Coordinates of C-alpha atoms in Angstrom, one line a residue:
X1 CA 26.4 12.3 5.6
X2 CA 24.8 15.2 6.1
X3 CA 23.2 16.3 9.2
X4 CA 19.7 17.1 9.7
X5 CA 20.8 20.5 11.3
X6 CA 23.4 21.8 8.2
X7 CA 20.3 22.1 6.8
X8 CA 18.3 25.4 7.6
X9 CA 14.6 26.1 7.0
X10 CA 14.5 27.1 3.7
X11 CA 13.3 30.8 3.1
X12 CA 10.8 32.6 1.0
X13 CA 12.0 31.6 -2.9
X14 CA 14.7 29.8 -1.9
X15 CA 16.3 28.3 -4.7
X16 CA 18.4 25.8 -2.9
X17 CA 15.9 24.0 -1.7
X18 CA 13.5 22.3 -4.7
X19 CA 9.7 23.4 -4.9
X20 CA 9.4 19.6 -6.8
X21 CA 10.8 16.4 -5.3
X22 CA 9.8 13.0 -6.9
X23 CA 11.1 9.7 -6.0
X24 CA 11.7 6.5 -7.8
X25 CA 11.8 4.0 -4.8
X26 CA 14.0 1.5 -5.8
X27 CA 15.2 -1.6 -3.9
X28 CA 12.9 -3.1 -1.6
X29 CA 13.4 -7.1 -3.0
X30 CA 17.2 -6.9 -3.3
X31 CA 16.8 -5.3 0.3
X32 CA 15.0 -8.1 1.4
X33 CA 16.9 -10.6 -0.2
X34 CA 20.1 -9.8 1.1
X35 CA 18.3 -10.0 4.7
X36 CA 17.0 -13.6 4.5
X37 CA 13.8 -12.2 3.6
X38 CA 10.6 -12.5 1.2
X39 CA 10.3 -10.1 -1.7
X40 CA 7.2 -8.7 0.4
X41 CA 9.1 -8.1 3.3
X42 CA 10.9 -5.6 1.4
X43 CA 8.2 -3.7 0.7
X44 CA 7.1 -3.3 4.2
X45 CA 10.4 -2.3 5.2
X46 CA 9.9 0.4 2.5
X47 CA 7.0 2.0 4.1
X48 CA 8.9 3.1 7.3
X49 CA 11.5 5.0 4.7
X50 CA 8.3 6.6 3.0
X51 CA 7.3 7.9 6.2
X52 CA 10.5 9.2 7.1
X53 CA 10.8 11.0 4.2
X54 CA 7.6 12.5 4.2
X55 CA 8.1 14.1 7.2
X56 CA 11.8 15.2 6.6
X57 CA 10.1 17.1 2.9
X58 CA 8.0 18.6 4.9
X59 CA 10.4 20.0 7.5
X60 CA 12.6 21.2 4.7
X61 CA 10.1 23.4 3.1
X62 CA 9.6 21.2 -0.7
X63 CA 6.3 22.2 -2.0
X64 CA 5.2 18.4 -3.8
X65 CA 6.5 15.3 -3.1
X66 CA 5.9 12.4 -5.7
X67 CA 6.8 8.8 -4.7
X68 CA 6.7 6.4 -7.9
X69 CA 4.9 3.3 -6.0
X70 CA 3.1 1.0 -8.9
X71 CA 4.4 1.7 -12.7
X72 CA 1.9 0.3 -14.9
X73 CA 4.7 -1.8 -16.2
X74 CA 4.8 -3.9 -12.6
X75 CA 1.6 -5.5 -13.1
X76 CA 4.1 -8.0 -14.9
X77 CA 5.6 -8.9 -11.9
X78 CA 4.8 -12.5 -10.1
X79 CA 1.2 -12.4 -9.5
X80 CA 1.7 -13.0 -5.7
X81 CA 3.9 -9.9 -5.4
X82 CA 1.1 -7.9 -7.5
X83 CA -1.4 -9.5 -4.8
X84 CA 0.6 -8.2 -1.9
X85 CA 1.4 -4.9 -3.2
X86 CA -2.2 -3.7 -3.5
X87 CA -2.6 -5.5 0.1
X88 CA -0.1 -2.9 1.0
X89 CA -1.7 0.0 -1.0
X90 CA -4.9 -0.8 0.7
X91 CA -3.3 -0.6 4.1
X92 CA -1.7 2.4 3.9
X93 CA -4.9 4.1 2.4
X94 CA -6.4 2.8 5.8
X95 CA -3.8 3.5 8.5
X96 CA -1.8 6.8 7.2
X97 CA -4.1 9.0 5.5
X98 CA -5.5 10.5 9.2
X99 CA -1.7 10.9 10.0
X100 CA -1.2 13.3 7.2
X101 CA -4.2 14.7 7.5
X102 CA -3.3 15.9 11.3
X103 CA 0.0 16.8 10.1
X104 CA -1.6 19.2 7.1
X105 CA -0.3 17.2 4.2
X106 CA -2.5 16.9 0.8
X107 CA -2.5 13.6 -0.6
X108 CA -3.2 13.1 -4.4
X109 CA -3.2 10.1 -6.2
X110 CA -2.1 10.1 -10.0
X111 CA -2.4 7.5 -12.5
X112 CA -5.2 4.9 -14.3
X113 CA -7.0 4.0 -10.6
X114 CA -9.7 2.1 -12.5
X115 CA -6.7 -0.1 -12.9
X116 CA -8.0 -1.3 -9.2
X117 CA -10.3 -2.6 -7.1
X118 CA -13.5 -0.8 -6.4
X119 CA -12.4 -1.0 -2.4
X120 CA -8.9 0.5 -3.2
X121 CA -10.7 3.6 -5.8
X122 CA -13.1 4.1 -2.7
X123 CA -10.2 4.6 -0.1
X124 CA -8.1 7.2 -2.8
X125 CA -11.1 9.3 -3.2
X126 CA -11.9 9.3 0.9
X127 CA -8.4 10.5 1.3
X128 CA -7.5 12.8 -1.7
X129 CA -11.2 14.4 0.0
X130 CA -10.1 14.3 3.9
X131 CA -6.9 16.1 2.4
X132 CA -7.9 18.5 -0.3
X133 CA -8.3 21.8 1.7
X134 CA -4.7 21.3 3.4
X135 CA -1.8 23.6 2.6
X136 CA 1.4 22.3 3.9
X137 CA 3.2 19.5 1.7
X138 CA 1.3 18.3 -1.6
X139 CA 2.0 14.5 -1.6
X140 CA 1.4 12.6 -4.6
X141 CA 1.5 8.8 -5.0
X142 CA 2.0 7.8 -8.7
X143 CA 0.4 4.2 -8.6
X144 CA -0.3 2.5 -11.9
X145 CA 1.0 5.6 -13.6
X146 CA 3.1 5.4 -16.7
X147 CA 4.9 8.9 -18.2
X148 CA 3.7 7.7 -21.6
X149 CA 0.2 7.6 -20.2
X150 CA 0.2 10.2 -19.1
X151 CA 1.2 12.4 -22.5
X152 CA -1.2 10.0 -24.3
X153 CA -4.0 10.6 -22.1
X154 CA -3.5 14.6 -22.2
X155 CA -3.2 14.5 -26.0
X156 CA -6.6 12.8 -26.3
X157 CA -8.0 15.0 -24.2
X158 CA -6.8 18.1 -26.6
X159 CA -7.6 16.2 -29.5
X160 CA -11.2 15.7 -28.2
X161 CA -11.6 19.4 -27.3
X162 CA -10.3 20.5 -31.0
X163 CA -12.8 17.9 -32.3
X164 CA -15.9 19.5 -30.4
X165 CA -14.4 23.0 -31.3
X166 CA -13.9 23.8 -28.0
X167 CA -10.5 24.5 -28.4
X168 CA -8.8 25.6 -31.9
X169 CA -6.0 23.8 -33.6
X170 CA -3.6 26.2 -33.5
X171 CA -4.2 26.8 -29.9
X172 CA -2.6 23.7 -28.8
X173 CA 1.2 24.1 -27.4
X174 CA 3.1 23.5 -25.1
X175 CA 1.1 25.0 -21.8
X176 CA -2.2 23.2 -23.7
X177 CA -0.6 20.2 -22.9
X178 CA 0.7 20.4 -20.1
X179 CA -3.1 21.4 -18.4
X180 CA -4.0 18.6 -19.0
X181 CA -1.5 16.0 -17.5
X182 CA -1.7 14.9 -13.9
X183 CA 0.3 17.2 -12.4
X184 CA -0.6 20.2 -15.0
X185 CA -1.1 22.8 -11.9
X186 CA 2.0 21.9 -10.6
X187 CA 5.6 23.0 -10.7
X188 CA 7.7 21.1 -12.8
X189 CA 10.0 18.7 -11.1
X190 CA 13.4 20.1 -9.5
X191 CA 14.9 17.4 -8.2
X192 CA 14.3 13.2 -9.3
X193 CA 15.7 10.7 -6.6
X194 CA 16.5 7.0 -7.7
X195 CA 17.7 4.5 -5.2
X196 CA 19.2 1.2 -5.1
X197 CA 22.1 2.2 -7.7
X198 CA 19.8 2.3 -11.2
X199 CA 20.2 4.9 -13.5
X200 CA 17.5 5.2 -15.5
X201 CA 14.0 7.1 -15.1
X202 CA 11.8 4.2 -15.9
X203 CA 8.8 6.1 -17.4
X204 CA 8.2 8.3 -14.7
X205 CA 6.8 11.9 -15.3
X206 CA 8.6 12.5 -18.6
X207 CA 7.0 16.0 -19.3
X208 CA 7.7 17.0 -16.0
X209 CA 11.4 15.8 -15.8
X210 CA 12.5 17.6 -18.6
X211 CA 14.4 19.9 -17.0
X212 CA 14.3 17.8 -13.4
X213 CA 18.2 17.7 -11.7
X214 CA 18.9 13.6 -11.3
X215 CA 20.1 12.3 -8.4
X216 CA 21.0 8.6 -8.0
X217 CA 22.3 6.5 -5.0
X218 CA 23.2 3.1 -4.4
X219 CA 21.3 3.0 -1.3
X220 CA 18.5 0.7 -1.5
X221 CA 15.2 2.1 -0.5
X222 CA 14.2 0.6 2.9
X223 CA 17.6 2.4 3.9
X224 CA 16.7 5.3 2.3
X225 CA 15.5 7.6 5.4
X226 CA 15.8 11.5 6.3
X227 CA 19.6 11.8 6.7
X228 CA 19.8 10.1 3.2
X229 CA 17.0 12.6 1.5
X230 CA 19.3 15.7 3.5
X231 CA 22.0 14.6 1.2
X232 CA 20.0 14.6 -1.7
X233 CA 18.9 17.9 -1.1
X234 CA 23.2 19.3 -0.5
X235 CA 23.7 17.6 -4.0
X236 CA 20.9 19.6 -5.3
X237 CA 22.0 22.8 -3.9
X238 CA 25.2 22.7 -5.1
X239 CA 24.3 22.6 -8.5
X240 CA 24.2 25.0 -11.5
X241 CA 21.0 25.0 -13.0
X242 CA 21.0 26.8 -16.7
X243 CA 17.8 25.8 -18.5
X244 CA 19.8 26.0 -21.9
X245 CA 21.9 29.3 -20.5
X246 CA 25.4 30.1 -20.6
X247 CA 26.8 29.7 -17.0
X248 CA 27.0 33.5 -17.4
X249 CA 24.2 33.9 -17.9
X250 CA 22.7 31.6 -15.4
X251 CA 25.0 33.1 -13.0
X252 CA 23.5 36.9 -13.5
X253 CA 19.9 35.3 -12.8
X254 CA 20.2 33.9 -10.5
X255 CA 19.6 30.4 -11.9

Protein backbone atom coordinates (compact mmCIF):
# COMPACT_ATOMS: atom_id res chain seq x y z
CA UNK A 1 0.00 0.00 0.00
CA UNK A 2 0.83 3.23 -0.22
CA UNK A 3 2.10 5.34 2.46
CA UNK A 4 0.53 8.30 3.89
CA UNK A 5 3.94 10.19 3.37
CA UNK A 6 4.63 9.13 -0.73
CA UNK A 7 2.01 11.39 -0.90
CA UNK A 8 2.99 15.16 -0.91
CA UNK A 9 0.69 18.18 -0.35
CA UNK A 10 -0.67 18.69 -3.45
CA UNK A 11 0.23 22.18 -5.14
CA UNK A 12 -1.56 25.10 -6.76
CA UNK A 13 -3.46 23.22 -10.01
CA UNK A 14 -2.11 20.17 -9.36
CA UNK A 15 -3.43 17.75 -11.67
CA UNK A 16 -2.42 14.63 -9.87
CA UNK A 17 -4.42 15.15 -7.26
CA UNK A 18 -8.47 15.30 -8.18
CA UNK A 19 -10.42 18.64 -7.48
CA UNK A 20 -13.68 15.93 -7.30
CA UNK A 21 -13.74 12.75 -5.21
CA UNK A 22 -17.05 10.79 -4.87
CA UNK A 23 -17.52 7.60 -3.15
CA UNK A 24 -19.93 4.70 -3.54
CA UNK A 25 -19.52 3.08 0.03
CA UNK A 26 -20.02 -0.38 -0.52
CA UNK A 27 -19.86 -3.28 1.87
CA UNK A 28 -20.91 -2.63 5.18
CA UNK A 29 -23.54 -6.03 5.58
CA UNK A 30 -21.14 -8.48 3.83
CA UNK A 31 -18.54 -6.80 6.38
CA UNK A 32 -20.63 -7.52 9.05
CA UNK A 33 -21.62 -10.77 8.05
CA UNK A 34 -18.41 -12.21 7.73
CA UNK A 35 -17.77 -10.88 11.49
CA UNK A 36 -20.71 -12.64 13.26
CA UNK A 37 -22.40 -9.55 13.03
CA UNK A 38 -25.93 -7.71 12.35
CA UNK A 39 -26.40 -6.08 9.03
CA UNK A 40 -26.55 -2.75 11.26
CA UNK A 41 -23.38 -3.33 12.74
CA UNK A 42 -21.99 -2.91 9.52
CA UNK A 43 -22.97 0.28 9.08
CA UNK A 44 -21.62 1.55 12.29
CA UNK A 45 -18.42 0.13 11.48
CA UNK A 46 -18.74 2.19 8.27
CA UNK A 47 -18.87 5.50 10.00
CA UNK A 48 -15.33 5.28 11.52
CA UNK A 49 -14.00 4.71 7.61
CA UNK A 50 -16.14 7.92 6.63
CA UNK A 51 -14.32 9.74 9.20
CA UNK A 52 -11.07 8.67 8.24
CA UNK A 53 -11.52 9.55 4.95
CA UNK A 54 -12.72 12.73 5.46
CA UNK A 55 -9.87 13.85 7.13
CA UNK A 56 -7.30 12.10 4.86
CA UNK A 57 -9.34 14.29 1.57
CA UNK A 58 -8.82 17.04 3.39
CA UNK A 59 -5.09 16.57 4.14
CA UNK A 60 -4.54 15.80 0.45
CA UNK A 61 -5.80 18.92 -0.89
CA UNK A 62 -9.43 17.36 -2.99
CA UNK A 63 -11.71 20.23 -3.30
CA UNK A 64 -15.47 18.11 -2.84
CA UNK A 65 -15.89 14.99 -1.43
CA UNK A 66 -19.22 13.09 -2.15
CA UNK A 67 -20.08 9.98 -0.13
CA UNK A 68 -23.19 7.95 -1.82
CA UNK A 69 -24.93 7.13 1.71
CA UNK A 70 -28.95 6.47 0.94
CA UNK A 71 -29.80 5.74 -2.98
CA UNK A 72 -33.36 6.33 -3.40
CA UNK A 73 -33.45 2.75 -4.54
CA UNK A 74 -32.55 1.42 -0.70
CA UNK A 75 -35.74 2.37 0.63
CA UNK A 76 -36.45 -1.29 -0.75
CA UNK A 77 -34.37 -2.74 1.64
CA UNK A 78 -35.78 -4.64 4.95
CA UNK A 79 -37.74 -2.12 6.70
CA UNK A 80 -35.66 -2.65 9.96
CA UNK A 81 -32.43 -1.86 8.11
CA UNK A 82 -34.28 1.38 6.49
CA UNK A 83 -35.33 2.16 10.28
CA UNK A 84 -31.72 1.94 11.48
CA UNK A 85 -30.17 3.67 8.71
CA UNK A 86 -32.03 7.01 9.29
CA UNK A 87 -31.27 6.24 13.16
CA UNK A 88 -27.79 6.50 11.97
CA UNK A 89 -28.30 9.55 9.70
CA UNK A 90 -29.79 11.27 12.53
CA UNK A 91 -26.83 10.60 14.75
CA UNK A 92 -24.30 11.67 12.72
CA UNK A 93 -26.29 14.99 11.96
CA UNK A 94 -26.14 15.31 15.87
CA UNK A 95 -22.55 14.22 16.87
CA UNK A 96 -20.23 15.18 13.68
CA UNK A 97 -21.46 18.31 12.14
CA UNK A 98 -19.54 20.56 15.12
CA UNK A 99 -16.35 18.36 14.30
CA UNK A 100 -16.33 19.51 10.73
CA UNK A 101 -17.35 22.64 11.56
CA UNK A 102 -14.08 23.21 13.86
CA UNK A 103 -12.08 21.53 11.25
CA UNK A 104 -13.44 24.16 8.33
CA UNK A 105 -15.31 21.56 6.35
CA UNK A 106 -18.67 22.60 4.42
CA UNK A 107 -21.23 20.02 4.60
CA UNK A 108 -24.00 19.93 1.85
CA UNK A 109 -26.62 17.55 1.58
CA UNK A 110 -27.95 16.51 -1.93
CA UNK A 111 -30.92 14.60 -2.87
CA UNK A 112 -35.09 14.48 -2.27
CA UNK A 113 -34.77 15.35 1.80
CA UNK A 114 -38.57 15.70 1.98
CA UNK A 115 -38.06 11.97 1.55
CA UNK A 116 -37.47 12.33 5.60
CA UNK A 117 -38.52 12.99 8.69
CA UNK A 118 -39.24 16.59 9.63
CA UNK A 119 -36.47 16.03 12.67
CA UNK A 120 -33.78 14.65 10.17
CA UNK A 121 -34.70 17.95 7.32
CA UNK A 122 -34.26 20.16 10.57
CA UNK A 123 -30.82 18.72 11.49
CA UNK A 124 -29.51 19.01 7.45
CA UNK A 125 -30.46 22.58 7.30
CA UNK A 126 -28.81 23.46 10.95
CA UNK A 127 -25.63 21.91 9.57
CA UNK A 128 -25.46 22.82 5.80
CA UNK A 129 -26.08 26.64 7.89
CA UNK A 130 -23.27 26.07 10.72
CA UNK A 131 -21.09 25.13 7.62
CA UNK A 132 -21.91 27.31 4.71
CA UNK A 133 -19.34 30.16 5.15
CA UNK A 134 -16.30 27.52 5.55
CA UNK A 135 -13.67 27.13 2.86
CA UNK A 136 -11.56 24.14 3.36
CA UNK A 137 -13.14 20.73 1.97
CA UNK A 138 -16.76 20.82 0.47
CA UNK A 139 -18.39 17.58 1.78
CA UNK A 140 -21.43 16.39 0.21
CA UNK A 141 -23.65 13.54 1.47
CA UNK A 142 -25.91 12.14 -1.40
CA UNK A 143 -28.83 10.60 0.75
CA UNK A 144 -31.97 9.66 -1.05
CA UNK A 145 -30.36 10.88 -4.16
CA UNK A 146 -30.83 9.07 -7.48
CA UNK A 147 -28.61 10.30 -10.76
CA UNK A 148 -31.86 9.94 -12.73
CA UNK A 149 -33.36 12.36 -10.30
CA UNK A 150 -31.37 14.29 -10.41
CA UNK A 151 -31.34 15.02 -14.54
CA UNK A 152 -35.18 14.80 -14.18
CA UNK A 153 -35.54 17.31 -11.64
CA UNK A 154 -33.10 19.83 -13.55
CA UNK A 155 -34.96 19.28 -16.82
CA UNK A 156 -38.26 20.32 -15.13
CA UNK A 157 -36.80 23.00 -13.78
CA UNK A 158 -35.71 24.35 -17.51
CA UNK A 159 -38.82 23.23 -18.84
CA UNK A 160 -40.69 25.43 -16.29
CA UNK A 161 -38.44 28.46 -16.94
CA UNK A 162 -39.08 28.09 -20.92
CA UNK A 163 -42.73 27.80 -20.01
CA UNK A 164 -42.85 31.17 -18.05
CA UNK A 165 -40.50 32.67 -20.78
CA UNK A 166 -37.91 33.20 -18.54
CA UNK A 167 -35.58 31.33 -20.42
CA UNK A 168 -35.81 30.72 -24.31
CA UNK A 169 -35.90 27.42 -26.02
CA UNK A 170 -33.00 27.54 -27.73
CA UNK A 171 -31.08 28.62 -24.83
CA UNK A 172 -31.15 25.36 -23.23
CA UNK A 173 -27.72 23.24 -23.53
CA UNK A 174 -25.55 21.61 -22.02
CA UNK A 175 -24.32 24.35 -19.19
CA UNK A 176 -28.41 25.18 -18.84
CA UNK A 177 -28.54 21.91 -17.54
CA UNK A 178 -26.07 21.38 -15.69
CA UNK A 179 -27.06 24.84 -13.36
CA UNK A 180 -29.53 23.33 -12.38
CA UNK A 181 -28.47 19.81 -10.94
CA UNK A 182 -27.25 19.48 -7.39
CA UNK A 183 -23.88 19.87 -7.77
CA UNK A 184 -24.24 22.47 -10.89
CA UNK A 185 -21.48 24.96 -9.26
CA UNK A 186 -19.25 22.28 -8.80
CA UNK A 187 -16.46 20.71 -10.69
CA UNK A 188 -17.29 17.68 -12.37
CA UNK A 189 -16.16 14.53 -10.80
CA UNK A 190 -12.37 13.34 -11.21
CA UNK A 191 -12.16 10.41 -9.57
CA UNK A 192 -15.33 7.75 -8.48
CA UNK A 193 -14.37 5.10 -5.70
CA UNK A 194 -16.45 1.76 -5.39
CA UNK A 195 -15.67 -0.68 -2.62
CA UNK A 196 -16.43 -4.04 -1.77
CA UNK A 197 -15.46 -5.52 -5.29
CA UNK A 198 -18.79 -4.15 -7.44
CA UNK A 199 -18.38 -2.71 -10.63
CA UNK A 200 -21.05 -0.76 -11.51
CA UNK A 201 -22.00 3.05 -10.71
CA UNK A 202 -25.43 2.29 -9.37
CA UNK A 203 -27.17 5.62 -10.39
CA UNK A 204 -24.90 7.88 -8.80
CA UNK A 205 -24.15 11.35 -10.29
CA UNK A 206 -24.49 10.36 -13.94
CA UNK A 207 -23.93 13.93 -15.42
CA UNK A 208 -21.21 14.48 -13.34
CA UNK A 209 -19.39 11.04 -13.98
CA UNK A 210 -19.20 11.44 -17.44
CA UNK A 211 -15.91 12.00 -17.79
CA UNK A 212 -15.11 10.74 -13.80
CA UNK A 213 -11.73 8.19 -13.73
CA UNK A 214 -13.31 4.70 -11.97
CA UNK A 215 -11.66 3.16 -9.43
CA UNK A 216 -12.89 -0.12 -7.88
CA UNK A 217 -11.51 -2.28 -5.02
CA UNK A 218 -12.44 -5.35 -3.37
CA UNK A 219 -12.06 -3.83 -0.05
CA UNK A 220 -15.20 -3.66 1.77
CA UNK A 221 -16.06 -0.31 3.15
CA UNK A 222 -15.64 -0.51 6.95
CA UNK A 223 -11.92 -1.41 5.88
CA UNK A 224 -11.82 1.15 3.66
CA UNK A 225 -9.67 3.86 5.68
CA UNK A 226 -6.88 6.67 4.74
CA UNK A 227 -4.03 4.36 3.59
CA UNK A 228 -6.69 2.68 1.29
CA UNK A 229 -8.08 6.28 -0.20
CA UNK A 230 -3.88 7.16 -0.66
CA UNK A 231 -3.99 4.33 -3.05
CA UNK A 232 -6.87 5.48 -4.80
CA UNK A 233 -5.39 8.64 -5.22
CA UNK A 234 -1.63 6.79 -6.88
CA UNK A 235 -4.14 4.95 -9.26
CA UNK A 236 -5.50 8.16 -10.14
CA UNK A 237 -2.27 9.90 -10.70
CA UNK A 238 -0.92 7.57 -12.83
CA UNK A 239 -3.44 7.79 -15.31
CA UNK A 240 -3.82 9.44 -18.74
CA UNK A 241 -6.72 11.51 -18.95
CA UNK A 242 -7.74 12.49 -22.73
CA UNK A 243 -11.30 13.84 -22.67
CA UNK A 244 -11.73 12.39 -26.34
CA UNK A 245 -7.92 13.47 -27.31
CA UNK A 246 -5.29 11.70 -28.98
CA UNK A 247 -2.58 10.73 -26.29
CA UNK A 248 -0.63 13.26 -28.27
CA UNK A 249 -2.52 15.47 -27.83
CA UNK A 250 -3.35 15.02 -24.23
CA UNK A 251 0.27 14.67 -23.69
CA UNK A 252 1.10 18.44 -25.18
CA UNK A 253 -1.73 19.73 -22.66
CA UNK A 254 -1.06 18.78 -20.25
CA UNK A 255 -4.10 16.42 -19.77
Amino acid sequence: MTSPQSLQSPQPGDASIPRHVAIIMDGNNRWAKSHGMSGVRGHHAGVEAVRAVIRRAAERGVGTLTLFAFSSENWRRPAAEVQALMELFLMALKREVRKLHDNDIKLSVIGAREGFSSTIQKHIASAEALTADNSGLHLVVAANYGGRWDITRAARCLAQRVAVGELAAENVDEQAMEDELCLGHEPPVDLCIRTSGERRISNFLLWQMAYAELYFTPVLWPDFGAEAFDDALADFAGRQRRFGMTDEQAEAQGA
